[in-house]
CSV table of C-alpha atoms and ligand atoms in Angstrom, one decimal:
chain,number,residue,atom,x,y,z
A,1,UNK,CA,-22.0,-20.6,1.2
A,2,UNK,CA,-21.9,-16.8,1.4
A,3,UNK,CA,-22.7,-15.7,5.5
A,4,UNK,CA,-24.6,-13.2,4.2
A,5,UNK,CA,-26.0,-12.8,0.6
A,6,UNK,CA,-26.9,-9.0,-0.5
A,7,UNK,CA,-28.4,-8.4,-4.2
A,8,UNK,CA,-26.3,-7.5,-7.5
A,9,UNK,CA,-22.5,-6.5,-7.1
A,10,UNK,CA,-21.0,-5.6,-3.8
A,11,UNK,CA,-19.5,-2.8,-3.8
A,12,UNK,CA,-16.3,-2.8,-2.0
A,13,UNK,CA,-14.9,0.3,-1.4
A,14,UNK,CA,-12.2,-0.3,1.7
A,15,UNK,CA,-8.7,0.5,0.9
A,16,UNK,CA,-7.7,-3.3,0.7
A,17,UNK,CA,-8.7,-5.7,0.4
A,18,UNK,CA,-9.9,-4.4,-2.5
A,19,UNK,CA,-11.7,-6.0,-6.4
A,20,UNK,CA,-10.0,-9.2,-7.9
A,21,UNK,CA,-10.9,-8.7,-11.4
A,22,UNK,CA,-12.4,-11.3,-13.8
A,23,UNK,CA,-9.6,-12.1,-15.4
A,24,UNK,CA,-7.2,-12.6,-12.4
A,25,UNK,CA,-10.3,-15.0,-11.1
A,26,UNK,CA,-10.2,-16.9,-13.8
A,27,UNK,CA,-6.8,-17.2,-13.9
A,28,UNK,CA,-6.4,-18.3,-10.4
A,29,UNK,CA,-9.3,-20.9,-10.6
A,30,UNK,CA,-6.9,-24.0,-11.4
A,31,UNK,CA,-5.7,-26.9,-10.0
A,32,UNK,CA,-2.4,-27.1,-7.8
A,33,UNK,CA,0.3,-28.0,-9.3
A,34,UNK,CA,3.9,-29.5,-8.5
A,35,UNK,CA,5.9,-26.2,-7.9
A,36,UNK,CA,9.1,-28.7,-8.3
A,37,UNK,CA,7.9,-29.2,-12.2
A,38,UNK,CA,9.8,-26.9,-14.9
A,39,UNK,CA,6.6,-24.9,-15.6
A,40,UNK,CA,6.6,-23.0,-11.9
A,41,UNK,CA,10.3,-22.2,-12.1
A,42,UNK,CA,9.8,-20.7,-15.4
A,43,UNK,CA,6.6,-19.1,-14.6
A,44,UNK,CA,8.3,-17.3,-11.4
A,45,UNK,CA,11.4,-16.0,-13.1
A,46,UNK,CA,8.7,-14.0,-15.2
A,47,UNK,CA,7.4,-13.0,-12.3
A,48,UNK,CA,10.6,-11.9,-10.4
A,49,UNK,CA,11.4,-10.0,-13.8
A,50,UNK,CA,8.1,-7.9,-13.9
A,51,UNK,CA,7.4,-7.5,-10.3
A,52,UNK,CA,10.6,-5.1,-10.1
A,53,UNK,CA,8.7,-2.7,-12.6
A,54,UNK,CA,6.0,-1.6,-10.5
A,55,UNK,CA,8.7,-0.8,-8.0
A,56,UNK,CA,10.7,0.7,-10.7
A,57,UNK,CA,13.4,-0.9,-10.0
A,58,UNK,CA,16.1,-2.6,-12.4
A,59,UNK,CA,19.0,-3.7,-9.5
A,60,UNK,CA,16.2,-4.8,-6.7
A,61,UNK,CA,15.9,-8.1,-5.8
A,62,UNK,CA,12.5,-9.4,-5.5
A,63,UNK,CA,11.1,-11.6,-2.8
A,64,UNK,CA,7.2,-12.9,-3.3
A,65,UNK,CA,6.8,-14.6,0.1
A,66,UNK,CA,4.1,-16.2,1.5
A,67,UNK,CA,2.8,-13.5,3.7
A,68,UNK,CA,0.6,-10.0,4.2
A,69,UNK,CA,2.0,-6.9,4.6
A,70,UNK,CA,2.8,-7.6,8.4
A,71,UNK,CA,4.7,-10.3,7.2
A,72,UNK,CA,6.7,-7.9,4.7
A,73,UNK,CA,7.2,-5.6,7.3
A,74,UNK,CA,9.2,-8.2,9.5
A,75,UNK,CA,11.1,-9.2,6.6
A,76,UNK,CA,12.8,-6.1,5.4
A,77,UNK,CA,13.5,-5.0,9.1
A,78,UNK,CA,15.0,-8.4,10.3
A,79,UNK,CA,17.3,-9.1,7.2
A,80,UNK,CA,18.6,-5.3,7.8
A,81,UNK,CA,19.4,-4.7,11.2
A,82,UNK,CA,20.3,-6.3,14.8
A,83,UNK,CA,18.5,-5.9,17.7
A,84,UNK,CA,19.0,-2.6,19.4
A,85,UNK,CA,19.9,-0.7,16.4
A,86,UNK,CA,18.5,3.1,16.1
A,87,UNK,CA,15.6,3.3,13.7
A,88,UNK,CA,13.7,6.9,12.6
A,89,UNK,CA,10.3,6.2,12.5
A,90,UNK,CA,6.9,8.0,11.8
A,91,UNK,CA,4.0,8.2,13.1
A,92,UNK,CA,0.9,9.6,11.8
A,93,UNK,CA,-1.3,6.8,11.7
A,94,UNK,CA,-3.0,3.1,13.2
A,95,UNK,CA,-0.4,1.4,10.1
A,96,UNK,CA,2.6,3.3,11.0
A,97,UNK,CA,2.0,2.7,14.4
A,98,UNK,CA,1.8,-1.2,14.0
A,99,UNK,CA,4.8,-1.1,12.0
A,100,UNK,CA,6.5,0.6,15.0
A,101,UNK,CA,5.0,-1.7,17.6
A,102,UNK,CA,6.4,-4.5,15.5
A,103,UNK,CA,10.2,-2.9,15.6
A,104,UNK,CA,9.8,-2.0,19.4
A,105,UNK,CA,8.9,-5.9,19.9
A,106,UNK,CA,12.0,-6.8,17.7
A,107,UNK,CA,14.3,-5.0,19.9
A,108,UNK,CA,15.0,-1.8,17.9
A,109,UNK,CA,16.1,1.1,19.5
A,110,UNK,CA,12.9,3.3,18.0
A,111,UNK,CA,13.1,6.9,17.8
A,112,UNK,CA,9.9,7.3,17.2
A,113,UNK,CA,8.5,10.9,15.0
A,114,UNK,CA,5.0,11.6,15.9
A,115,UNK,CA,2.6,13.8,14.1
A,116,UNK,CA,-1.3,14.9,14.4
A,117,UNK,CA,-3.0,12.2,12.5
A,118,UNK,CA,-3.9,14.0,9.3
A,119,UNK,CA,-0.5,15.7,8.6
A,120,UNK,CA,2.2,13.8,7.4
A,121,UNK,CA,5.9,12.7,8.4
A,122,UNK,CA,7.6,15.2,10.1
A,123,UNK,CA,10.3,15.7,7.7
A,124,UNK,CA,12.0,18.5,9.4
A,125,UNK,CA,12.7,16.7,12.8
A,126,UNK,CA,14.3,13.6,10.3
A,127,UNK,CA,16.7,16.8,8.8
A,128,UNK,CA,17.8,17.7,12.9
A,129,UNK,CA,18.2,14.3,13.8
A,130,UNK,CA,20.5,13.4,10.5
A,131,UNK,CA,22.6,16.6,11.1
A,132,UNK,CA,22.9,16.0,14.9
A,133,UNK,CA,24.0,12.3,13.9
A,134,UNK,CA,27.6,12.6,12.9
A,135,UNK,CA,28.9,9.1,14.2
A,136,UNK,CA,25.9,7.9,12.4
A,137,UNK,CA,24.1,5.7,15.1
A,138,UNK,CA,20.5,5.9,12.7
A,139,UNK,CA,20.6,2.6,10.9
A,140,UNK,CA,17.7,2.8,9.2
A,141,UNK,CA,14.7,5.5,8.7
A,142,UNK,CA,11.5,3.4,8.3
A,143,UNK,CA,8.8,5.4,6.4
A,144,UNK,CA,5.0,4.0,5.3
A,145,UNK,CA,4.9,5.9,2.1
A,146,UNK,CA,0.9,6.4,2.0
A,147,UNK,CA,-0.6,5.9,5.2
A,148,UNK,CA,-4.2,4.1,4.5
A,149,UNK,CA,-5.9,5.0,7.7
A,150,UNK,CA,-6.0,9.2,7.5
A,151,UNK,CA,-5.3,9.2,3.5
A,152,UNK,CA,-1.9,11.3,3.9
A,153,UNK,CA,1.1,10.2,1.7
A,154,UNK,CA,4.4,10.8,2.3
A,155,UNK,CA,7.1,12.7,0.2
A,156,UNK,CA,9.6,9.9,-0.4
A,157,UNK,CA,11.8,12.0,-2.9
A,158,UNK,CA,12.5,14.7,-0.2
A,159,UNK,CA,13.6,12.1,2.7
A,160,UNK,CA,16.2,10.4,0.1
A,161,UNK,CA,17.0,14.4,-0.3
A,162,UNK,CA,17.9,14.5,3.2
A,163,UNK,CA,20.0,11.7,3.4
A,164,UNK,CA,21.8,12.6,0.2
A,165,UNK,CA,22.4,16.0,1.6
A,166,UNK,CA,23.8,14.5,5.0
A,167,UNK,CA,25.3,12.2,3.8
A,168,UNK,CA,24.0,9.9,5.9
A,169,UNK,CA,24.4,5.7,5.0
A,170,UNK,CA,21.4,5.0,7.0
A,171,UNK,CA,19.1,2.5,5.1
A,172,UNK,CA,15.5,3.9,3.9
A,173,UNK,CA,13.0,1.0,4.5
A,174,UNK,CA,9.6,2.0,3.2
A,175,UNK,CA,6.3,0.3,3.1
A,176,UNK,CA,4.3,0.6,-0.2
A,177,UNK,CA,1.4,-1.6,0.7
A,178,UNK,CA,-1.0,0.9,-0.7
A,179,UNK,CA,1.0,3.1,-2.5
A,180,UNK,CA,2.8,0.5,-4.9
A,181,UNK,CA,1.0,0.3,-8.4
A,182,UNK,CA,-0.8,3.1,-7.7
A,183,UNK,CA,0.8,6.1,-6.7
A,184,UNK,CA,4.1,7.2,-7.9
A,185,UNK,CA,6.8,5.1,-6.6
A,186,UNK,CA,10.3,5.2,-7.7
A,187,UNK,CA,12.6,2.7,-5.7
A,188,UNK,CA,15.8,3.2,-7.6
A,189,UNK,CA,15.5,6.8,-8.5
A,190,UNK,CA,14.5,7.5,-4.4
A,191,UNK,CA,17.1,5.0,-3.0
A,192,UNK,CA,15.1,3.1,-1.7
A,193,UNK,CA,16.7,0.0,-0.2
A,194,UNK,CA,13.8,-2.2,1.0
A,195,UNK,CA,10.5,-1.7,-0.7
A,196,UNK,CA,7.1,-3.8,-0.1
A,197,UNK,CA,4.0,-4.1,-0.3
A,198,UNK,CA,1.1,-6.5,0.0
A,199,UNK,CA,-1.2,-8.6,-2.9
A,200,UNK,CA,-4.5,-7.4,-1.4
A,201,UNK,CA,-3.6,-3.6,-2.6
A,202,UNK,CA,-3.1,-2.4,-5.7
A,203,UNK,CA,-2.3,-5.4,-7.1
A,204,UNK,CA,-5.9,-6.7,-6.9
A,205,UNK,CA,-4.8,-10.1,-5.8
A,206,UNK,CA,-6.3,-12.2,-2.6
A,207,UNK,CA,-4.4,-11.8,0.4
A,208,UNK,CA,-1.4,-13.7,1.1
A,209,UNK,CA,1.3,-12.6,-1.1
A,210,UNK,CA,3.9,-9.8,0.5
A,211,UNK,CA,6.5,-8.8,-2.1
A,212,UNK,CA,9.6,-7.5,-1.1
A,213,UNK,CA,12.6,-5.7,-2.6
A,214,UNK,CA,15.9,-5.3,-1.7
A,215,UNK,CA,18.8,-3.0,-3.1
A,216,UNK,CA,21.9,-4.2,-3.4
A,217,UNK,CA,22.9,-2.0,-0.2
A,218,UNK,CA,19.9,-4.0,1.8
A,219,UNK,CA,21.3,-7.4,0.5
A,220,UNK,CA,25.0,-6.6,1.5
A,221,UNK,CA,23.6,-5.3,5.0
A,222,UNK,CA,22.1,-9.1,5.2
A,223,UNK,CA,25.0,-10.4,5.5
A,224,UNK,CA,25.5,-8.9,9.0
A,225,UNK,CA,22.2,-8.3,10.3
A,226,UNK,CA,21.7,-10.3,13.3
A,227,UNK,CA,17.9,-10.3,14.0
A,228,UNK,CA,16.8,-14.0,14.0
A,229,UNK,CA,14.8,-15.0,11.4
A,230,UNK,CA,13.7,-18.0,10.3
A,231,UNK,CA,10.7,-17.8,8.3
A,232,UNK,CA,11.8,-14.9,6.4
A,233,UNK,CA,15.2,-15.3,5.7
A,234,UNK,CA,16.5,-13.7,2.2
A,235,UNK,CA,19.1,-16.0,2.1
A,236,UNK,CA,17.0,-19.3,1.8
A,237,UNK,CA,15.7,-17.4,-1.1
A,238,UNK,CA,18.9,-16.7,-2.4
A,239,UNK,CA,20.0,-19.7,-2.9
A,240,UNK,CA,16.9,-21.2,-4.9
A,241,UNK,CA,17.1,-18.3,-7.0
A,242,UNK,CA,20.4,-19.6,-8.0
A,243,UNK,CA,20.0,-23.3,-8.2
A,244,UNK,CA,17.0,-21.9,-10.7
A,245,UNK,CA,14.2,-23.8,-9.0
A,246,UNK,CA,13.3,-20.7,-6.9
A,247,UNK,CA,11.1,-21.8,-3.7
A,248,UNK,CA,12.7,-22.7,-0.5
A,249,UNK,CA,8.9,-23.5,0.6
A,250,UNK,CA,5.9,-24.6,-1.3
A,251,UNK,CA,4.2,-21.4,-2.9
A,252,UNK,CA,0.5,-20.4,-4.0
A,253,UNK,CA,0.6,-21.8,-7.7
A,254,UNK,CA,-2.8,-19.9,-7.2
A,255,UNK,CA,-1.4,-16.7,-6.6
A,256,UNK,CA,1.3,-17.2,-8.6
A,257,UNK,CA,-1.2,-17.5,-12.1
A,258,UNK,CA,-3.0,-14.6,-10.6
A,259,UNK,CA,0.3,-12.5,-10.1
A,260,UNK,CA,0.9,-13.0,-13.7
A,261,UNK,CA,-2.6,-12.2,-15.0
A,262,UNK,CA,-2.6,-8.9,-12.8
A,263,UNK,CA,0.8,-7.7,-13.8
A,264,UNK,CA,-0.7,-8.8,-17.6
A,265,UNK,CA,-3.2,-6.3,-17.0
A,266,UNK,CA,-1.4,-3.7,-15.6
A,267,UNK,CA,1.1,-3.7,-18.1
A,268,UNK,CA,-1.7,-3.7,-21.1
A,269,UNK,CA,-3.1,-0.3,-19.1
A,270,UNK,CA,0.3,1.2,-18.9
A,271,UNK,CA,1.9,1.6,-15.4
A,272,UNK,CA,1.6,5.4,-15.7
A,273,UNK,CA,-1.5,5.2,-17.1
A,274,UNK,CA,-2.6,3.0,-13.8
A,275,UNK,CA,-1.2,5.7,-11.7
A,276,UNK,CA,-2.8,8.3,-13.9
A,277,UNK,CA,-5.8,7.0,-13.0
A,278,UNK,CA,-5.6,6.7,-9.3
A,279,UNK,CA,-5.1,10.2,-9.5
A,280,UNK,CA,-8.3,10.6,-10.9
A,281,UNK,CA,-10.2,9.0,-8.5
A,282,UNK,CA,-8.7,10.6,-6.1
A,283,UNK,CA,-9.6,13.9,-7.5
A,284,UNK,CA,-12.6,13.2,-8.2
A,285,UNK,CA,-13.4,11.8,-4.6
A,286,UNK,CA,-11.9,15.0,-3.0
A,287,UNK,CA,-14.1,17.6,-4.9
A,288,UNK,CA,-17.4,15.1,-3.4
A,289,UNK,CA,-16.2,15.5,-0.3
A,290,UNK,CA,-16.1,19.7,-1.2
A,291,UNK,CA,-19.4,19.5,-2.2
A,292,UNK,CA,-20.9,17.3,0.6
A,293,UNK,CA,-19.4,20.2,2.9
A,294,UNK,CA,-17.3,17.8,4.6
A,295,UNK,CA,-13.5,17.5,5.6
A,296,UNK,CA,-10.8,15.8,3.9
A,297,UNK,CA,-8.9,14.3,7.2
A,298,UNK,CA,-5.7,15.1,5.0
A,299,UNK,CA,-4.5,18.6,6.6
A,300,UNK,CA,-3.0,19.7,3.4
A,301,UNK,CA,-2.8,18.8,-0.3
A,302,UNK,CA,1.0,18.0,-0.1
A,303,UNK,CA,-0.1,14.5,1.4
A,304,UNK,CA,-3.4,14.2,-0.6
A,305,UNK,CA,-3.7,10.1,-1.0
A,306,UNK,CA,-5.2,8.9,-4.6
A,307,UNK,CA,-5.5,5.6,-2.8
A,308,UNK,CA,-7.7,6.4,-0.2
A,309,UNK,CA,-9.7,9.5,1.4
A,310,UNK,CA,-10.2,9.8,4.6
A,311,UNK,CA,-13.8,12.1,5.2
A,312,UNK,CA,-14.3,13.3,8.7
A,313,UNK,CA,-18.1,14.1,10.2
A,314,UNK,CA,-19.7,16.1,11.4
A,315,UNK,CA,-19.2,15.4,15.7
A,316,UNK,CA,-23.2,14.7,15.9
A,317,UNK,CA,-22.6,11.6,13.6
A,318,UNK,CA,-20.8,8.5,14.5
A,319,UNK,CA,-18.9,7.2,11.0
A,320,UNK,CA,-18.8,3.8,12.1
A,321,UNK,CA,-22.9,4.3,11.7
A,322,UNK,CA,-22.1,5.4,8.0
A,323,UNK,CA,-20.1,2.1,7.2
A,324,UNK,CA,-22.8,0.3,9.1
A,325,UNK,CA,-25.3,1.5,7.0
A,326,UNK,CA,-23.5,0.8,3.5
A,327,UNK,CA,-23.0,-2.2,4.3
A,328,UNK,CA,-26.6,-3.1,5.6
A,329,UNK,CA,-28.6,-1.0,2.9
A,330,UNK,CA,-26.2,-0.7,0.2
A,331,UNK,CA,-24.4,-3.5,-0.2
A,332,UNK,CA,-21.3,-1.5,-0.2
A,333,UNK,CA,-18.0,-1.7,2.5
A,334,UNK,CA,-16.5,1.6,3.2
A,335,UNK,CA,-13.5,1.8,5.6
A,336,UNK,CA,-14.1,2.5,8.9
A,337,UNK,CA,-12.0,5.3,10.9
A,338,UNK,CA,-9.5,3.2,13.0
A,339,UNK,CA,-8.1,3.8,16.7
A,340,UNK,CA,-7.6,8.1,17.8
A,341,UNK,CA,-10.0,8.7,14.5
A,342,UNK,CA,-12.3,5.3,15.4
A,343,UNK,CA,-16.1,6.9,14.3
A,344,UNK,CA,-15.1,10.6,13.3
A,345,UNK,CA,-13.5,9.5,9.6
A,346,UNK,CA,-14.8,6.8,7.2
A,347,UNK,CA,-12.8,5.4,4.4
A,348,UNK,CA,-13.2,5.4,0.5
A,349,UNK,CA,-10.5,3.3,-0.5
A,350,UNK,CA,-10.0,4.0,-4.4
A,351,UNK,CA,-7.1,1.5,-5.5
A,352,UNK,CA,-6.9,-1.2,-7.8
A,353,UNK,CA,-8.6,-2.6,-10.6
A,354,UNK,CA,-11.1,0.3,-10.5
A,355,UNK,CA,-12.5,2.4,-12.8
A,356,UNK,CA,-14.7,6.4,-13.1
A,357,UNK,CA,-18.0,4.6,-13.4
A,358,UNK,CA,-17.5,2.6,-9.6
A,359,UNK,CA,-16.3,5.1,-8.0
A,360,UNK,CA,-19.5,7.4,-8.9
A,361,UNK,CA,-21.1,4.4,-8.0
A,362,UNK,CA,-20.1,4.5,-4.1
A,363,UNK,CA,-20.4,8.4,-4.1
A,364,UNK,CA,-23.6,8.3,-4.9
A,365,UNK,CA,-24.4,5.4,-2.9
A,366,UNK,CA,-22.5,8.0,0.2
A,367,UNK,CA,-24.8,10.6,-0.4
A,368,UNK,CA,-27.7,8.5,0.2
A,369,UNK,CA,-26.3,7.4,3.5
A,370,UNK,CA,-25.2,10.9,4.8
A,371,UNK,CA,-28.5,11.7,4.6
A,372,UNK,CA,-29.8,8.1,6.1
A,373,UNK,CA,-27.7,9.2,9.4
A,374,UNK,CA,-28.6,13.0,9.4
A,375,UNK,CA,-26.3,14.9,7.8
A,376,UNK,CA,-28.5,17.4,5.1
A,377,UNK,CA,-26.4,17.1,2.2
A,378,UNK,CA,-27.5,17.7,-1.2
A,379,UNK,CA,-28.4,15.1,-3.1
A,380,UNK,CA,-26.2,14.5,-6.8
A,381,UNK,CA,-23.9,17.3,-5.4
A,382,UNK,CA,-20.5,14.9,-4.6
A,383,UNK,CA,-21.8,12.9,-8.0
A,384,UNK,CA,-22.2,15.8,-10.1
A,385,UNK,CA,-18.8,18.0,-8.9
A,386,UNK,CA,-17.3,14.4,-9.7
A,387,UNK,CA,-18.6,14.0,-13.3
A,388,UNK,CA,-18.3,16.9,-14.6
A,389,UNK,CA,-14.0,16.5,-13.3
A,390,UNK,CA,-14.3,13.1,-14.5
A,391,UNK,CA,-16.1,13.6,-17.9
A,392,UNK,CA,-13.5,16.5,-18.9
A,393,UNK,CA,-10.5,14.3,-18.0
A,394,UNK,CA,-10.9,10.4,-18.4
A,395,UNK,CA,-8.8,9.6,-21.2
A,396,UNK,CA,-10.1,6.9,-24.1
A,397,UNK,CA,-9.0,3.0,-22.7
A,398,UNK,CA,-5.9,2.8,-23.8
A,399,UNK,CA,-6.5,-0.9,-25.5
A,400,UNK,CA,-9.7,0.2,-27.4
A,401,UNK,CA,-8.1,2.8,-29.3
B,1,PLP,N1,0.8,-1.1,5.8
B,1,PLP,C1,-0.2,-0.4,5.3
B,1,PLP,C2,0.0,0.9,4.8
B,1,PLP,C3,-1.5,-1.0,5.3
B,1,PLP,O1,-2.5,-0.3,4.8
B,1,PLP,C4,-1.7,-2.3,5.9
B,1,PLP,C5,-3.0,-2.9,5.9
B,1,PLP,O2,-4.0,-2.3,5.5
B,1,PLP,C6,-0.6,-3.0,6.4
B,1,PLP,C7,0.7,-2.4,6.3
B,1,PLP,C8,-0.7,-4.3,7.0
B,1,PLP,O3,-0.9,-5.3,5.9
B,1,PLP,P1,-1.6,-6.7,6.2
B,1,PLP,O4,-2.9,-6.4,6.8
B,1,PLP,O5,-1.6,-7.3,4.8
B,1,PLP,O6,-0.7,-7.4,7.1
C-alpha cells in the first residue's frame, strides 16, 4: 500500500530518481527467470552491445552490476588504482564530495580541487598541477561530469585537452550518473577511460543498476591495480563474458527487460534527439527562473546543467519550505538544496523520459508555491517565458512523422 496516497499523477520532478515510463513498466512486470537459461545470455549480450552507445563508445567494455551509482563509483576507482596512489579531484558539490570521501576512505592519496559551489571544476589548477607533474605521480583525475546538486556541468573535452597537451598518462575517471543519456557525452572521442552512471538517471530505470565502462587503458591498468575488491571485481566479469554465459552473480532479469525496453526507446527517439531535448528543458527552465526574478545557482552559462537547475531564494525563504509545500499541496517532489546550499536552492531535476508539456507542468505548479511561501512573483510569468521558447522550438515526435 502507498504510505501516503495524493490525487492524479505525481509529479516527480527530483533529478533522480526520476519517471519509469509505461513501457519500461510493463516490460519489467514479469516473472523471474533462470538467468543460467539461453534466453538471459542472449538478452545481455544485446544489452552489452547497446549500452556502449549512450557512452559513445565502440572499444569500452561494459559492466551492468548490481549496484547505484555509489557502487559504480567504487568500481572504476578500485579496478584502477592501489592504495595511496595520487588522484585530482573536484569539488564543487555534496556528489563530488561523496565521491571524494569514498577515495579518501580507500586509501587514495587525494588532491583534492575545491571550488565555490555554483562554479565549476577548476580547470586551471588541473593545467599547473599536470605541468608541475613531470615524473607523473597523478594516477588518475576523477571528474563528476554534471554535478546534480548546484546544476553545473563540467567541460570534459577541455580536461582530456589538458592531458593530451601534457602529455600526461594519468587515467580520466568520470562519473556520468546524470549526465549520461542526456547531456552530451563522448567517452571515446574525450578519452575517457572509466565511464558510469546509474539506472535511476537518465535511463529512467528503478534503482539498482550501475553501469560501467572501461577503456582498453582502464582494463590493462586492472591487471595491476591493487585495491581489494571483491564485490566489484572486473575480472569475475571477464571471464563470464567469455565463457558466453555472462553473470558471475545472479542479476535483475527485471532490470534487465527494462534496460532493453529503455534503450528501445531511446534509440526510437534518436540519442541526439534525447539530448536535444534535455536541452530544451533546460532552456526552457532557465528563462522561468529569469522571469520569476530568481537566481540560477549556476555562476555562469559555461556550466549551465540541462539535467537539473538549481534556483536559489530569496534569504527571507527557507527552500526546504518550497519542496515541503510541493510535496504536501501539489503532489509534486522537487529537489531539495543539499549540505553548504541545504534551504537556499531547490532542485528541478529535468532528465529522463520527460517531455515540454511536464515540465510546464511543475513550473507552473512552482509559481504557485513561491507565492504560497511569500515570494511576490507573477503568476504565468516562468510558464509563459517557457512556452513561448518551447512552442517556437519543440520539434514534431520524431516517430509520428
Ligand atoms: N553521482 C551523482 C552525480 C549523483 O547525482 C548521485 C546521486 O544522485 C550519485 C553519484 C550517487 O548515486 P546513488 O545514489 O545511485 O548511489
Amino acid at each position: 500500500m502507498d504510505y501516503v496516497n495524493g490525487p492524479g499523477r505525481n509529479h516527480l520532478f527530483v533529478p533522480g530518481p526520476v519517471n519509469i515510463p509505461d513501457q519500461v513498466i510493463r516490460a519489467m512486470n514479469r516473472n523471474n527467470e533462470d538467468y543460467r537459461s539461453p534466453a538471459v545470455p542472449a538478452l545481455t549480450k544485446t544489452l552489452l552491445e547497446d549500452v556502449k552507445k549512450i557512452f559513445k563508445t565502440t572499444t569500452g567494455t561494459p559492466f551492468l552490476i548490481p549496484t547505484t551509482g555509489t557502487g559504480a563509483w567504487e568500481s572504476a576507482l578500485t579496478n584502477t588504482l592501489s592504495p595511496g596512489d595520487r588522484i585530482v579531484s573536484f569539488l564543487i558539490g555534496q556528489f563530488s564530495l561523496l565521491w571524494i570521501d569514498q577515495q579518501q576512505r580507500l586509501k587514495f592519496n587525494v588532491d583534492v580541487v575545491e571550488s565555490e559551489w555554483g562554479q565549476g571544476a577548476n580547470l586551471d589548477v588541473l593545467a599547473s598541477k599536470l605541468a608541475e607533474d613531470r615524473s607523473h605521480t597523478i594516477k588518475a583525475i576523477c571528474i563528476v561530469h554534471n554535478e546534480t546538486a548546484t546544476g553545473v556541468t563540467n567541460n570534459l573535452a577541455t580536461v582530456r585537452k589538458l592531458l593530451d597537451e601534457y602529455r600526461h598518462p594519468a587515467l580520466l575517471l568520470v562519473d556520468g550518473v546524470s549526465s549520461i543519456c542526456a547531456l552530451d557525452f563522448r567517452m571515446d572521442e574525450w578519452g575517457i577511460d572509466v565511464a558510469l552512471t546509474g539506472s535511476q538517471k537518465a535511463l529512467s530505470l528503478p534503482t539498482g543498476m550501475g553501469i560501467v565502462c572501461a577503456s582498453p587503458k582502464a582494463l590493462e591498468a586492472a591487471k595491476t591495480a591493487k585495491s581489494l575488491r571483491v564485490f566489484f571485481d572486473w575480472n569475475d566479469y571477464l571471464k563470464f563474458y567469455k565463457l558466453g554465459t555472462y553473470w558471475p552473480y545472479t542479476p535483475s532479469i527485471q532490470l534487465l527487460y527494462g534496460l532493453r525496453a529503455a534503450l528501445d526507446l531511446i534509440f526510437e527517439e534518436g540519442l541526439d534527439n534525447v539530448i536535444e531535448r534535455h536541452s530544451r528543458l533546460g532552456k526552457a527552465t532557465r528563462l522561468a527562473v529569469e522571469a520569476w526574478g530568481l537566481k540560477n545557482c549556476t555562476q555562469k552559462e559555461e556550466w549551465y546543467s540541462n539535467t537539473v537547475t538549481a534556483v536559489v531564494v530569496p534569504p527571507y525563504i527557507d527552500s526546504t519550505e518550497i519542496v515541503r509545500t510541493a510535496w504536501k499541496k501539489y503532489n509534486m517532489n522537487l529537489g531539495l538544496g543539499l549540505n553548504k546550499v541545504a534551504g537556499k536552492v531547490f532542485r528541478i531535476g529535468h532528465l529522463g523520459n520527460l517531455n515540454e508539456c511536464q515540465l510546464l507542468g511543475c513550473l507552473a505548479g512552482v509559481e504557485m508555491i513561491l507565492r504560497d511561501v511569500g515570494y511576490p512573483v507573477k503568476l504565468g510569468s516562468g510558464v509563459g517565458a517557457a512556452c513561448a521558447y518551447l512552442q517556437n522550438n519543440v520539434p514534431l515526435i520524431p516517430s509520428r512523422i
